[in-house]
CSV table of C-alpha atoms in Angstrom, one decimal:
chain,number,residue,atom,x,y,z
A,1,UNK,CA,-5.3,-41.9,-11.6
A,2,UNK,CA,-6.4,-45.4,-10.6
A,3,UNK,CA,-8.0,-46.7,-7.5
A,4,UNK,CA,-4.7,-48.1,-6.3
A,5,UNK,CA,-3.0,-44.7,-6.5
A,6,UNK,CA,-2.1,-43.7,-2.9
A,7,UNK,CA,-3.1,-40.1,-2.1
A,8,UNK,CA,-2.1,-38.9,1.4
A,9,UNK,CA,-3.6,-35.6,2.6
A,10,UNK,CA,-2.0,-33.9,5.6
A,11,UNK,CA,-4.8,-31.9,7.2
A,12,UNK,CA,-8.4,-32.8,8.2
A,13,UNK,CA,-10.0,-29.4,7.7
A,14,UNK,CA,-12.3,-28.0,5.0
A,15,UNK,CA,-9.8,-28.3,2.2
A,16,UNK,CA,-8.4,-31.8,3.0
A,17,UNK,CA,-11.8,-33.3,3.5
A,18,UNK,CA,-13.3,-31.6,0.4
A,19,UNK,CA,-10.6,-33.1,-1.7
A,20,UNK,CA,-11.1,-36.6,-0.2
A,21,UNK,CA,-14.8,-36.3,-0.9
A,22,UNK,CA,-14.2,-35.2,-4.5
A,23,UNK,CA,-11.7,-38.0,-5.2
A,24,UNK,CA,-14.1,-40.6,-3.8
A,25,UNK,CA,-13.2,-44.1,-5.0
A,26,UNK,CA,-10.9,-42.8,-7.7
A,27,UNK,CA,-7.9,-43.2,-5.4
A,28,UNK,CA,-6.8,-44.8,-2.2
A,29,UNK,CA,-7.0,-41.7,0.0
A,30,UNK,CA,-5.7,-41.3,3.6
A,31,UNK,CA,-6.3,-38.1,5.5
A,32,UNK,CA,-4.1,-37.4,8.5
A,33,UNK,CA,-6.0,-35.1,10.9
A,34,UNK,CA,-4.2,-33.7,13.9
A,35,UNK,CA,-7.2,-32.7,16.0
A,36,UNK,CA,-9.0,-35.2,18.2
A,37,UNK,CA,-12.5,-33.8,17.4
A,38,UNK,CA,-14.7,-34.9,14.6
A,39,UNK,CA,-14.1,-32.6,11.6
A,40,UNK,CA,-15.9,-29.3,11.8
A,41,UNK,CA,-16.5,-26.1,9.9
A,42,UNK,CA,-14.1,-23.6,11.4
A,43,UNK,CA,-16.0,-20.7,10.0
A,44,UNK,CA,-18.8,-21.4,12.5
A,45,UNK,CA,-16.7,-21.5,15.7
A,46,UNK,CA,-18.0,-18.1,16.7
A,47,UNK,CA,-21.5,-19.4,16.6
A,48,UNK,CA,-20.5,-22.2,19.1
A,49,UNK,CA,-18.8,-19.6,21.3
A,50,UNK,CA,-21.9,-17.5,21.3
A,51,UNK,CA,-24.0,-20.4,22.4
A,52,UNK,CA,-26.1,-20.4,19.2
A,53,UNK,CA,-24.8,-23.8,18.0
A,54,UNK,CA,-23.7,-26.9,19.8
A,55,UNK,CA,-20.3,-28.2,18.6
A,56,UNK,CA,-21.9,-31.2,16.8
A,57,UNK,CA,-24.1,-28.8,14.7
A,58,UNK,CA,-21.0,-27.5,12.9
A,59,UNK,CA,-19.6,-31.0,12.2
A,60,UNK,CA,-18.6,-31.7,8.6
A,61,UNK,CA,-20.0,-34.8,6.8
A,62,UNK,CA,-18.4,-38.0,8.3
A,63,UNK,CA,-15.5,-38.8,6.0
A,64,UNK,CA,-15.4,-42.5,7.0
A,65,UNK,CA,-12.3,-44.6,7.3
A,66,UNK,CA,-10.2,-42.3,5.1
A,67,UNK,CA,-9.6,-40.0,8.1
A,68,UNK,CA,-7.1,-40.9,10.8
A,69,UNK,CA,-7.9,-38.5,13.7
A,70,UNK,CA,-5.4,-37.4,16.4
A,71,UNK,CA,-2.4,-38.2,14.1
A,72,UNK,CA,0.2,-35.6,13.5
A,73,UNK,CA,2.6,-35.7,10.5
A,74,UNK,CA,6.1,-34.9,11.8
A,75,UNK,CA,8.3,-35.5,8.7
A,76,UNK,CA,8.0,-35.9,4.9
A,77,UNK,CA,10.6,-38.1,3.2
A,78,UNK,CA,10.4,-37.1,-0.4
A,79,UNK,CA,13.0,-39.7,-1.5
A,80,UNK,CA,11.0,-42.6,-0.1
A,81,UNK,CA,7.6,-40.8,-0.7
A,82,UNK,CA,6.6,-41.4,2.9
A,83,UNK,CA,5.0,-39.4,5.7
A,84,UNK,CA,6.2,-40.2,9.2
A,85,UNK,CA,3.7,-39.6,12.0
A,86,UNK,CA,3.9,-39.0,15.7
A,87,UNK,CA,2.4,-42.4,16.6
A,88,UNK,CA,5.2,-44.1,14.8
A,89,UNK,CA,3.3,-45.1,11.7
A,90,UNK,CA,4.4,-44.3,8.2
A,91,UNK,CA,2.0,-43.3,5.4
A,92,UNK,CA,3.4,-43.9,1.9
A,93,UNK,CA,2.2,-41.9,-1.0
A,94,UNK,CA,2.1,-41.6,-4.8
A,95,UNK,CA,0.7,-38.1,-4.4
A,96,UNK,CA,1.0,-36.0,-1.3
A,97,UNK,CA,-1.3,-33.1,-0.6
A,98,UNK,CA,-0.4,-30.5,2.1
A,99,UNK,CA,-3.6,-29.0,3.6
A,100,UNK,CA,-2.0,-28.0,6.9
A,101,UNK,CA,-3.9,-24.8,7.4
A,102,UNK,CA,-2.7,-22.0,9.5
A,103,UNK,CA,-1.9,-21.2,13.1
A,104,UNK,CA,-3.1,-18.2,15.2
A,105,UNK,CA,-0.5,-15.5,15.4
A,106,UNK,CA,0.7,-14.9,19.0
A,107,UNK,CA,1.9,-11.3,19.2
A,108,UNK,CA,5.1,-10.3,20.9
A,109,UNK,CA,3.5,-9.0,24.1
A,110,UNK,CA,5.4,-8.5,27.3
A,111,UNK,CA,4.2,-11.0,29.9
A,112,UNK,CA,2.7,-13.4,27.3
A,113,UNK,CA,5.4,-16.0,28.0
A,114,UNK,CA,7.8,-16.5,30.9
A,115,UNK,CA,11.5,-16.7,30.1
A,116,UNK,CA,12.2,-20.0,28.5
A,117,UNK,CA,8.5,-20.9,28.6
A,118,UNK,CA,5.8,-21.3,25.9
A,119,UNK,CA,2.8,-21.7,28.2
A,120,UNK,CA,0.1,-19.1,27.8
A,121,UNK,CA,-1.1,-17.6,31.1
A,122,UNK,CA,-4.4,-19.0,32.3
A,123,UNK,CA,-7.2,-16.9,30.9
A,124,UNK,CA,-5.4,-16.1,27.7
A,125,UNK,CA,-6.8,-17.8,24.6
A,126,UNK,CA,-6.2,-18.0,20.9
A,127,UNK,CA,-9.3,-18.5,18.9
A,128,UNK,CA,-8.6,-20.9,16.0
A,129,UNK,CA,-9.6,-24.4,16.9
A,130,UNK,CA,-12.4,-26.3,18.6
A,131,UNK,CA,-10.2,-26.8,21.6
A,132,UNK,CA,-9.6,-23.0,21.8
A,133,UNK,CA,-13.4,-22.4,21.5
A,134,UNK,CA,-14.3,-24.9,24.2
A,135,UNK,CA,-11.6,-23.6,26.6
A,136,UNK,CA,-12.7,-20.0,26.1
A,137,UNK,CA,-16.4,-21.0,26.5
A,138,UNK,CA,-15.7,-22.7,29.8
A,139,UNK,CA,-14.1,-19.5,31.1
A,140,UNK,CA,-17.1,-17.4,30.5
A,141,UNK,CA,-19.9,-16.2,32.7
A,142,UNK,CA,-22.1,-13.1,32.7
A,143,UNK,CA,-20.0,-10.1,33.7
A,144,UNK,CA,-16.6,-11.6,33.1
A,145,UNK,CA,-14.1,-9.0,31.9
A,146,UNK,CA,-12.9,-9.9,28.4
A,147,UNK,CA,-10.4,-8.1,26.2
A,148,UNK,CA,-10.2,-9.0,22.6
A,149,UNK,CA,-6.9,-8.0,20.9
A,150,UNK,CA,-7.4,-7.5,17.2
A,151,UNK,CA,-10.3,-5.9,15.3
A,152,UNK,CA,-10.2,-7.9,12.1
A,153,UNK,CA,-12.8,-10.4,11.0
A,154,UNK,CA,-11.9,-12.9,13.6
A,155,UNK,CA,-11.7,-10.4,16.4
A,156,UNK,CA,-15.1,-8.9,15.5
A,157,UNK,CA,-16.7,-12.3,15.4
A,158,UNK,CA,-15.2,-13.3,18.8
A,159,UNK,CA,-16.3,-9.9,20.3
A,160,UNK,CA,-19.9,-10.4,19.2
A,161,UNK,CA,-19.9,-14.0,20.6
A,162,UNK,CA,-18.5,-12.9,23.9
A,163,UNK,CA,-21.0,-10.1,24.2
A,164,UNK,CA,-23.8,-12.5,23.4
A,165,UNK,CA,-22.6,-14.6,26.4
A,166,UNK,CA,-22.9,-11.6,28.8
A,167,UNK,CA,-19.2,-10.7,29.0
A,168,UNK,CA,-18.1,-7.2,29.5
A,169,UNK,CA,-16.0,-6.9,26.3
A,170,UNK,CA,-13.3,-4.4,25.4
A,171,UNK,CA,-12.0,-4.6,21.8
A,172,UNK,CA,-8.5,-3.3,21.1
A,173,UNK,CA,-7.6,-2.6,17.5
A,174,UNK,CA,-4.2,-1.2,16.4
A,175,UNK,CA,-5.5,0.1,13.1
A,176,UNK,CA,-7.6,3.2,12.4
A,177,UNK,CA,-10.9,1.2,12.0
A,178,UNK,CA,-12.4,-2.2,12.4
A,179,UNK,CA,-12.0,-4.9,9.8
A,180,UNK,CA,-9.6,-2.8,7.7
A,181,UNK,CA,-9.0,-5.5,5.2
A,182,UNK,CA,-12.7,-5.7,4.2
A,183,UNK,CA,-14.4,-2.4,5.1
A,184,UNK,CA,-13.9,1.2,4.4
A,185,UNK,CA,-14.1,3.9,7.1
A,186,UNK,CA,-17.8,4.6,6.5
A,187,UNK,CA,-18.8,0.9,6.8
A,188,UNK,CA,-16.5,0.4,9.7
A,189,UNK,CA,-18.2,3.3,11.6
A,190,UNK,CA,-21.6,1.6,11.3
A,191,UNK,CA,-20.0,-1.6,12.6
A,192,UNK,CA,-18.4,0.3,15.5
A,193,UNK,CA,-21.9,1.7,16.4
A,194,UNK,CA,-23.5,-1.7,16.2
A,195,UNK,CA,-20.9,-3.3,18.5
A,196,UNK,CA,-21.1,-0.4,20.9
A,197,UNK,CA,-24.9,-1.0,21.1
A,198,UNK,CA,-24.1,-4.5,22.3
A,199,UNK,CA,-22.2,-3.0,25.2
A,200,UNK,CA,-18.7,-3.4,23.7
A,201,UNK,CA,-16.0,-0.8,24.6
A,202,UNK,CA,-13.9,-0.2,21.5
A,203,UNK,CA,-10.4,1.3,21.3
A,204,UNK,CA,-9.0,1.9,17.8
A,205,UNK,CA,-5.5,3.1,16.9
A,206,UNK,CA,-4.6,1.4,20.1
A,207,UNK,CA,-1.4,-0.7,20.5
A,208,UNK,CA,-1.3,-3.4,23.2
A,209,UNK,CA,2.1,-3.4,24.9
A,210,UNK,CA,1.8,-6.4,27.3
A,211,UNK,CA,-0.2,-8.4,29.8
A,212,UNK,CA,-0.1,-8.3,33.5
A,213,UNK,CA,-0.3,-11.6,35.3
A,214,UNK,CA,-0.2,-13.0,38.8
A,215,UNK,CA,0.2,-16.4,40.5
A,216,UNK,CA,-2.7,-17.8,42.5
A,217,UNK,CA,-0.8,-17.4,45.7
A,218,UNK,CA,0.3,-13.8,45.1
A,219,UNK,CA,-1.4,-10.8,46.9
A,220,UNK,CA,-2.3,-9.3,43.6
A,221,UNK,CA,-4.3,-12.4,42.6
A,222,UNK,CA,-6.0,-12.7,46.0
A,223,UNK,CA,-7.0,-9.0,45.9
A,224,UNK,CA,-8.9,-9.7,42.7
A,225,UNK,CA,-10.7,-12.8,44.0
A,226,UNK,CA,-10.6,-16.0,42.0
A,227,UNK,CA,-10.6,-14.4,38.5
A,228,UNK,CA,-13.0,-14.9,35.7
A,229,UNK,CA,-13.0,-18.6,35.2
A,230,UNK,CA,-16.1,-20.7,35.7
A,231,UNK,CA,-16.1,-23.0,38.6
A,232,UNK,CA,-13.8,-26.0,38.0
A,233,UNK,CA,-11.8,-24.1,35.4
A,234,UNK,CA,-9.5,-22.0,37.5
A,235,UNK,CA,-5.7,-21.9,37.1
A,236,UNK,CA,-3.8,-25.0,38.2
A,237,UNK,CA,-1.8,-24.5,41.4
A,238,UNK,CA,1.1,-22.2,40.7
A,239,UNK,CA,0.2,-21.3,37.1
A,240,UNK,CA,0.1,-17.6,36.1
A,241,UNK,CA,-3.2,-16.1,35.5
A,242,UNK,CA,-3.9,-13.0,33.4
A,243,UNK,CA,-5.1,-9.9,35.4
A,244,UNK,CA,-5.0,-7.2,32.8
A,245,UNK,CA,-3.8,-5.7,29.5
A,246,UNK,CA,-1.4,-2.8,29.2
A,247,UNK,CA,-1.7,-0.4,26.3
A,248,UNK,CA,1.2,1.5,24.8
A,249,UNK,CA,-0.1,4.8,26.2
A,250,UNK,CA,0.2,3.4,29.8
A,251,UNK,CA,-3.6,2.8,30.2
A,252,UNK,CA,-4.4,-0.6,31.8
A,253,UNK,CA,-7.5,-2.7,31.2
A,254,UNK,CA,-8.6,-5.2,33.9
A,255,UNK,CA,-9.1,-8.6,32.3
A,256,UNK,CA,-10.2,-12.0,33.5
A,257,UNK,CA,-10.1,-13.3,29.9
A,258,UNK,CA,-7.9,-12.2,26.9
A,259,UNK,CA,-8.6,-13.4,23.4
A,260,UNK,CA,-5.7,-13.1,20.9
A,261,UNK,CA,-7.3,-12.5,17.4
A,262,UNK,CA,-4.2,-11.1,15.7
A,263,UNK,CA,-4.5,-13.0,12.5
A,264,UNK,CA,-3.2,-16.3,11.3
A,265,UNK,CA,0.0,-17.6,9.7
A,266,UNK,CA,0.3,-20.5,7.2
A,267,UNK,CA,1.6,-23.7,8.6
A,268,UNK,CA,4.6,-24.3,6.4
A,269,UNK,CA,7.0,-26.2,8.8
A,270,UNK,CA,6.7,-29.6,7.1
A,271,UNK,CA,7.2,-28.1,3.7
A,272,UNK,CA,10.2,-26.1,4.7
A,273,UNK,CA,11.8,-29.1,6.4
A,274,UNK,CA,11.2,-31.1,3.2
A,275,UNK,CA,13.0,-28.5,1.1
A,276,UNK,CA,9.9,-27.2,-0.7
A,277,UNK,CA,9.7,-23.6,-1.8
A,278,UNK,CA,8.0,-21.5,0.8
A,279,UNK,CA,7.5,-17.7,0.8
A,280,UNK,CA,4.4,-16.5,2.8
A,281,UNK,CA,2.9,-19.9,2.2
A,282,UNK,CA,3.8,-23.1,0.3
A,283,UNK,CA,4.3,-21.9,-3.3
A,284,UNK,CA,2.1,-23.7,-5.9
A,285,UNK,CA,1.4,-23.3,-9.6
A,286,UNK,CA,-1.9,-23.2,-11.5
A,287,UNK,CA,-2.3,-26.9,-10.9
A,288,UNK,CA,-1.7,-26.5,-7.2
A,289,UNK,CA,1.7,-28.2,-7.5
A,290,UNK,CA,4.7,-27.4,-5.4
A,291,UNK,CA,8.2,-27.6,-6.9
A,292,UNK,CA,8.0,-31.3,-6.3
A,293,UNK,CA,5.5,-32.6,-8.9
A,294,UNK,CA,4.3,-35.3,-6.6
A,295,UNK,CA,3.4,-32.8,-3.8
A,296,UNK,CA,0.5,-30.3,-3.9
A,297,UNK,CA,-0.8,-27.8,-1.4
A,298,UNK,CA,-4.2,-26.3,-0.9
A,299,UNK,CA,-6.1,-24.1,1.6
A,300,UNK,CA,-4.7,-21.7,4.1
A,301,UNK,CA,-1.1,-23.0,3.8
A,302,UNK,CA,-0.9,-22.5,0.0
A,303,UNK,CA,0.5,-19.5,-1.8
A,304,UNK,CA,-0.7,-19.1,-5.4
A,305,UNK,CA,0.5,-16.2,-7.6
A,306,UNK,CA,1.7,-14.4,-4.5
A,307,UNK,CA,-1.6,-14.7,-2.7
A,308,UNK,CA,-2.4,-16.5,0.5
A,309,UNK,CA,-6.2,-16.4,1.0
A,310,UNK,CA,-6.9,-17.8,4.4
A,311,UNK,CA,-10.6,-18.0,3.5
A,312,UNK,CA,-13.0,-21.0,3.4
A,313,UNK,CA,-14.2,-20.2,-0.1
A,314,UNK,CA,-10.7,-20.3,-1.5
A,315,UNK,CA,-9.9,-23.6,0.3
A,316,UNK,CA,-12.9,-25.3,-1.2
A,317,UNK,CA,-12.2,-23.9,-4.7
A,318,UNK,CA,-8.6,-25.1,-4.5
A,319,UNK,CA,-9.7,-28.6,-3.3
A,320,UNK,CA,-12.1,-28.9,-6.3
A,321,UNK,CA,-9.5,-27.7,-8.7
A,322,UNK,CA,-6.9,-30.2,-7.4
A,323,UNK,CA,-9.5,-33.0,-7.6
A,324,UNK,CA,-9.9,-32.2,-11.2
A,325,UNK,CA,-6.2,-32.3,-11.7
A,326,UNK,CA,-5.7,-35.6,-10.0
A,327,UNK,CA,-8.6,-37.3,-11.9
A,328,UNK,CA,-7.3,-36.1,-15.3
A,329,UNK,CA,-9.7,-33.3,-16.1
A,330,UNK,CA,-7.6,-30.3,-15.1
A,331,UNK,CA,-8.6,-26.6,-15.6
A,332,UNK,CA,-6.0,-24.1,-14.4
A,333,UNK,CA,-6.7,-22.6,-11.0
A,334,UNK,CA,-6.5,-18.8,-11.6
A,335,UNK,CA,-7.3,-17.6,-8.1
A,336,UNK,CA,-10.3,-17.0,-6.0
A,337,UNK,CA,-12.5,-13.9,-6.0
A,338,UNK,CA,-13.4,-13.8,-2.3
A,339,UNK,CA,-16.7,-12.6,-0.9
A,340,UNK,CA,-16.7,-12.1,2.9
A,341,UNK,CA,-20.1,-12.3,4.7
A,342,UNK,CA,-20.7,-12.0,8.4
A,343,UNK,CA,-23.9,-11.7,10.6
A,344,UNK,CA,-23.6,-9.9,13.9
A,345,UNK,CA,-26.5,-10.4,16.2
A,346,UNK,CA,-27.5,-9.2,19.6
A,347,UNK,CA,-30.6,-9.6,21.7
A,348,UNK,CA,-32.7,-6.5,21.7
A,349,UNK,CA,-30.5,-4.8,19.2
A,350,UNK,CA,-31.3,-6.6,16.1
A,351,UNK,CA,-28.6,-7.9,13.9
A,352,UNK,CA,-26.2,-6.4,11.4
A,353,UNK,CA,-25.3,-8.3,8.2
A,354,UNK,CA,-22.2,-7.3,6.2
A,355,UNK,CA,-20.6,-8.3,3.0
A,356,UNK,CA,-17.4,-7.2,1.2
A,357,UNK,CA,-15.9,-8.2,-2.1
A,358,UNK,CA,-13.0,-7.2,-4.3
A,359,UNK,CA,-11.2,-3.9,-3.9
A,360,UNK,CA,-13.1,-1.7,-1.5
A,361,UNK,CA,-10.6,1.1,-1.5
A,362,UNK,CA,-10.8,3.3,-4.7
A,363,UNK,CA,-7.7,4.2,-6.7
A,364,UNK,CA,-7.2,7.6,-8.4
A,365,UNK,CA,-9.5,7.7,-11.4
A,366,UNK,CA,-12.0,5.2,-10.0
A,367,UNK,CA,-15.7,6.0,-9.6
A,368,UNK,CA,-17.3,5.4,-6.3
A,369,UNK,CA,-21.1,5.2,-5.7
A,370,UNK,CA,-22.1,5.3,-2.1
A,371,UNK,CA,-25.6,5.1,-0.5
A,372,UNK,CA,-26.1,5.4,3.3
A,373,UNK,CA,-29.3,5.4,5.4
A,374,UNK,CA,-28.6,6.0,9.1
A,375,UNK,CA,-32.2,5.3,10.0
A,376,UNK,CA,-32.3,1.8,8.5
A,377,UNK,CA,-28.6,1.2,9.4
A,378,UNK,CA,-27.7,0.4,5.8
A,379,UNK,CA,-24.6,1.3,3.8
A,380,UNK,CA,-23.8,0.4,0.2
A,381,UNK,CA,-20.7,1.3,-1.7
A,382,UNK,CA,-19.2,0.1,-5.0
A,383,UNK,CA,-16.0,0.9,-6.8
A,384,UNK,CA,-16.0,1.1,-10.6
A,385,UNK,CA,-12.9,1.1,-12.6
A,386,UNK,CA,-13.4,2.0,-16.3
A,387,UNK,CA,-16.6,0.2,-17.0
A,388,UNK,CA,-16.0,-2.7,-14.6
A,389,UNK,CA,-17.2,-3.3,-11.0
A,390,UNK,CA,-14.0,-4.0,-9.0
A,391,UNK,CA,-15.4,-4.2,-5.4
A,392,UNK,CA,-18.0,-3.2,-2.9
A,393,UNK,CA,-19.1,-3.1,0.7
A,394,UNK,CA,-22.7,-3.6,2.0
A,395,UNK,CA,-24.0,-3.4,5.5
A,396,UNK,CA,-27.6,-3.9,6.7
A,397,UNK,CA,-29.9,-5.1,3.9
A,398,UNK,CA,-27.9,-7.5,1.7
A,399,UNK,CA,-30.6,-8.4,-0.9
A,400,UNK,CA,-28.4,-6.8,-3.7
A,401,UNK,CA,-25.2,-8.6,-2.8
A,402,UNK,CA,-25.8,-11.6,-5.0
A,403,UNK,CA,-26.4,-9.6,-8.2
A,404,UNK,CA,-23.5,-7.3,-7.4
A,405,UNK,CA,-21.1,-10.2,-6.7
A,406,UNK,CA,-22.1,-12.0,-9.9
A,407,UNK,CA,-21.4,-8.8,-11.9
A,408,UNK,CA,-18.1,-8.5,-10.2
A,409,UNK,CA,-17.1,-12.2,-10.6
A,410,UNK,CA,-18.0,-12.1,-14.3
A,411,UNK,CA,-16.0,-9.0,-15.0
A,412,UNK,CA,-19.1,-7.5,-16.5
A,413,UNK,CA,-20.0,-3.9,-17.0
A,414,UNK,CA,-22.9,-3.1,-14.7
A,415,UNK,CA,-25.8,-2.0,-16.9
A,416,UNK,CA,-27.9,-0.4,-14.2
A,417,UNK,CA,-25.7,0.1,-11.2
A,418,UNK,CA,-28.2,2.4,-9.4
A,419,UNK,CA,-30.9,-0.3,-9.6
A,420,UNK,CA,-28.5,-2.9,-8.2
A,421,UNK,CA,-27.6,-0.7,-5.3
A,422,UNK,CA,-31.2,0.4,-4.5
A,423,UNK,CA,-33.1,-2.8,-5.0
A,424,UNK,CA,-34.2,-3.9,-1.5
A,425,UNK,CA,-35.7,-7.2,-2.4
A,426,UNK,CA,-39.2,-5.9,-2.0
A,427,UNK,CA,-38.8,-4.6,1.5
């Protein structure tokens, strides 16, 4: 690759900007970023919502003139090697990188949309972008009634943030326990207890059927007062406002604010329209190439070896791997071994740190080592298959997570597993 090679990156998030940073002056890079905000670390949005960080604190390093903000790519012309944008401009490429990320999943709830409409009722928020975060933050005040739909990593993060802002929070999770993808039942029970100590009401094995809404002029709306929005952020005249959440068993939860945390879906529309292979995500090989050798995909939108990660660590690893490919020093990308970490805090209740990696659910024949201390609110569990550590869950004291994760990542046999689990870092 030479400095006059044109690399166009669609997407100004972690993956796209990391790639631009890694390429540096090795190519003429243009990044098309759809959002108007300065680039930010999406992983830390919950900290902004909780009031711990101002938006500027989670800003990514300034990318300089390579980034074009508030520009949306609308079509990829593979024959002309050109990206057409919504402002009428055309970005021509020698290499195109799709780093389009993912969208929040909007569940098929009754009352979410009006017939022929796609406007969310006032008070209903996805939680994916800075705009989502700021709109939700503006709707909060102490005592506001908030319902979070979805008890995965995103839903738990949003719940903790809302509780920190003084909201009365109800968390509705369809599965048997919270954070099912990362935690086993024992670890989830500790998480459940911690959130309850923050004043959160939790419903598991609970399916949400729909939303109830009212127009500002309706008697139902007037009976409830002005709803939960902060002054100046009420519903525009005539717009529906959420009033509650209906569960499948007929139970109704009053709500001023509803947060949809039902997962994310890779943004693959541009790739599909361009005729690229798409399954769950945009299909790429070990060099992050699509079935068009001039087009690559990285981050939340990419599917490698049947896996869509949706995690910041994977996005950064893929960006680094692709930078090596494009600068002529390729090493095959073989997948990401993801470690999930989360800190849940609460005034007067301490905080709860958790980490999960690998396969946390044992298969027949696996060995499981589990240590729990209810007094110290710690839980440690690892899964061993043969002589290899294949996964683990830790809550509370995380001093051992680094050594455990290194053993897992290296595929090593743990020589002294009991010591790894019981070492408390001197505490």
